[in-house]
Short mmCIF file of C-alpha atoms in Angstrom, two decimals:
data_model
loop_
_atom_site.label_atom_id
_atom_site.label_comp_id
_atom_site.label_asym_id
_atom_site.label_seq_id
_atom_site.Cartn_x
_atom_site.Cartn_y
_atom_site.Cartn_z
CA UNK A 157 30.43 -25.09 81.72
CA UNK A 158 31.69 -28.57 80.69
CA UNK A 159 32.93 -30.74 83.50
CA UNK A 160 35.40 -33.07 83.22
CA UNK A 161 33.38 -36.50 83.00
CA UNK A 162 31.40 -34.66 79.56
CA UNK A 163 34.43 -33.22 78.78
CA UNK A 164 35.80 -36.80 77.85
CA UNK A 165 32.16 -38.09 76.44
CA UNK A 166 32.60 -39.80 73.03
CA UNK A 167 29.82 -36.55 72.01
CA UNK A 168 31.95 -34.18 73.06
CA UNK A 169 34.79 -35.43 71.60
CA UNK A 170 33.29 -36.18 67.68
CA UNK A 171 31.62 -32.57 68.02
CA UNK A 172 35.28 -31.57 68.86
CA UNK A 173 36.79 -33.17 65.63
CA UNK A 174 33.78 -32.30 63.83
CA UNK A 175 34.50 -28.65 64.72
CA UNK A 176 38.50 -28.87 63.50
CA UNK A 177 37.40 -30.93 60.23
CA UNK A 178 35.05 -27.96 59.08
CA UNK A 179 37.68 -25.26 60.04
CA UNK A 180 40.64 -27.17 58.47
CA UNK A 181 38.37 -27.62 55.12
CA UNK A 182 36.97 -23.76 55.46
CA UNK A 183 41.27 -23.02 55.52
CA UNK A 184 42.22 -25.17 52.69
CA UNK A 185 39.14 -23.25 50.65
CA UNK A 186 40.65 -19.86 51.96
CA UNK A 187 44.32 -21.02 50.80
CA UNK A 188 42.95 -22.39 46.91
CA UNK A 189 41.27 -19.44 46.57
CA UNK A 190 44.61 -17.30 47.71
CA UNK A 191 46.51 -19.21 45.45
CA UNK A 192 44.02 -18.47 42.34
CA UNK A 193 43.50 -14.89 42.51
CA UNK A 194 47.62 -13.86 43.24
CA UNK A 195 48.07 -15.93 39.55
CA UNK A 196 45.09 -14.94 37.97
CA UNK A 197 45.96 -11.34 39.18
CA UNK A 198 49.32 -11.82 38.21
CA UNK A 199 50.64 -10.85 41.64
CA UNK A 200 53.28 -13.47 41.44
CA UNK A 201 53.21 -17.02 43.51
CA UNK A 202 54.04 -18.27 46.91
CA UNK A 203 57.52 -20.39 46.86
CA UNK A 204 55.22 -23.81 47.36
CA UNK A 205 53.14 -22.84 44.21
CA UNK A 206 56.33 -22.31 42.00
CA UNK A 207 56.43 -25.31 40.55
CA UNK A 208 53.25 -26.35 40.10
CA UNK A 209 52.31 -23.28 38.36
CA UNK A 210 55.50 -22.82 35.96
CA UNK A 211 54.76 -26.11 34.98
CA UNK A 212 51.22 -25.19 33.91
CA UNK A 213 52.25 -23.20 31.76
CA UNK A 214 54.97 -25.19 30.17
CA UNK A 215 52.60 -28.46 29.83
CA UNK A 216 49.58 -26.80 29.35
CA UNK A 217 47.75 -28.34 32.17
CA UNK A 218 45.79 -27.03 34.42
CA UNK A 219 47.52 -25.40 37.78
CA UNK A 220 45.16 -27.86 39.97
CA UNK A 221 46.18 -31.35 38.25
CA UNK A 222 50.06 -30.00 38.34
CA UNK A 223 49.43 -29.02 42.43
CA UNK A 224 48.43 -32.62 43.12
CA UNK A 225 50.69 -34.68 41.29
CA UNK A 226 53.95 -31.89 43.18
CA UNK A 227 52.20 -32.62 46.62
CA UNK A 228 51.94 -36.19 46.04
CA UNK A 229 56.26 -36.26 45.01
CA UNK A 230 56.61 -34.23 48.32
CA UNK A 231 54.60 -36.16 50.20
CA UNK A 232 56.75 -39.60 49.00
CA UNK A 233 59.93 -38.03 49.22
CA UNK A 234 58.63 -37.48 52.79
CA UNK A 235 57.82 -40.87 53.13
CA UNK A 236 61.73 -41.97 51.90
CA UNK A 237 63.30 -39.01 54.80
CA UNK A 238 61.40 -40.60 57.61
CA UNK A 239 61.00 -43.88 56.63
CA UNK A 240 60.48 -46.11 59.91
CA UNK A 241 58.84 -42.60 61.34
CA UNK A 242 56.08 -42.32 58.66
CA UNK A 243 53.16 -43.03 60.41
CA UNK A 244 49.85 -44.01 58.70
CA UNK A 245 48.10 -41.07 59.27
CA UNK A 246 50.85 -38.88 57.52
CA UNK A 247 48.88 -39.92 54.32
CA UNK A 248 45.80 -37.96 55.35
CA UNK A 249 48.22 -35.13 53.51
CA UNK A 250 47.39 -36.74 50.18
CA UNK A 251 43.44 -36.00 51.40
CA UNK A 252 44.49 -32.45 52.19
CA UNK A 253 46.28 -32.17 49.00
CA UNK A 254 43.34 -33.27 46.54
CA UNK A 255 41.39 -31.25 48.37
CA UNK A 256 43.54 -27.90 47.57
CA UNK A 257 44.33 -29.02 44.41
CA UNK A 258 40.33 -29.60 43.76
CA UNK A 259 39.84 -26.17 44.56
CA UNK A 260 42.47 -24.41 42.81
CA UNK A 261 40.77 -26.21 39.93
CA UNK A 262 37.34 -25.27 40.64
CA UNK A 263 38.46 -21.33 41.37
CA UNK A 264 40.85 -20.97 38.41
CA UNK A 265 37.92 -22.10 35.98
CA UNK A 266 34.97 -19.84 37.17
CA UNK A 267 37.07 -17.12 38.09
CA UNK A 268 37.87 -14.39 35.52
CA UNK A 269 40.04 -11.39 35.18
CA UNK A 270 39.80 -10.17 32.08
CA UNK A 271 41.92 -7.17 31.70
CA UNK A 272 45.56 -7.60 33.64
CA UNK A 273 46.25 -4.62 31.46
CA UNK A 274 44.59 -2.05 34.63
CA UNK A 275 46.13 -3.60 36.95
CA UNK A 276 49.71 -2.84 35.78
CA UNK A 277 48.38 0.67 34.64
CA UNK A 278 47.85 0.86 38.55
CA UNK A 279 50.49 -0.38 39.98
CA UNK A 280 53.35 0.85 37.48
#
């Protein structure tokens, strides 16, 4: 049991952030992985993905690159709502973003389905 002087250490609190970095990063892998196998299985696409994925496959470039550059747009338009309220930190979302965009990139590219064909012969 922590009392309350460790409780406010400097240790205890950078093995606290520590703790939330890892489980925020292990949820944005989760999420890019989500993301790739509803496409790839042709499941269909969250509302946020919409975009970014038709277009993909308009431009012909890849879903991850698309993801960023959307994110980023939010993330200013964002920036132009709040204005005076925009803090700093707010741009840690551009961090985030990279980061889901990296691994949409990195899961589309070494993950293969290679007949859709079964799955509709499943499901229809």
């Amino acid at each position: 049991m922590i009392n309350l002087r460790e409780k406010n250490s400097p240790k205890v609190r950078i093995n606290y952030m520590a703790r939330r970095i890892v489980v925020y990063c292990l949820g944005i892998v989760i999420l890019a992985l989500g993301i790739t196998l509803n496409t790839k299985a042709a499941l269909g696409v969250s509302p946020i993905i919409s975009i970014p994925y038709a277009l993909s496959k308009i431009n012909n470039l890849e879903l991850g690159t698309i993801t960023f550059v959307i994110y980023c747009v939010f993330i200013f338009i964002q920036l132009l709502l709040l204005r005076k309220d925009f803090k700093l930190r707010m741009l840690l979302q551009v961090v985030a973003s990279f980061l889901t965009s990296l691994f949409i990139s990195i899961f589309n590219r070494y993950i293969f389905i290679y007949n859709n064909i079964y799955i509709y012969h499943f499901c229809f």
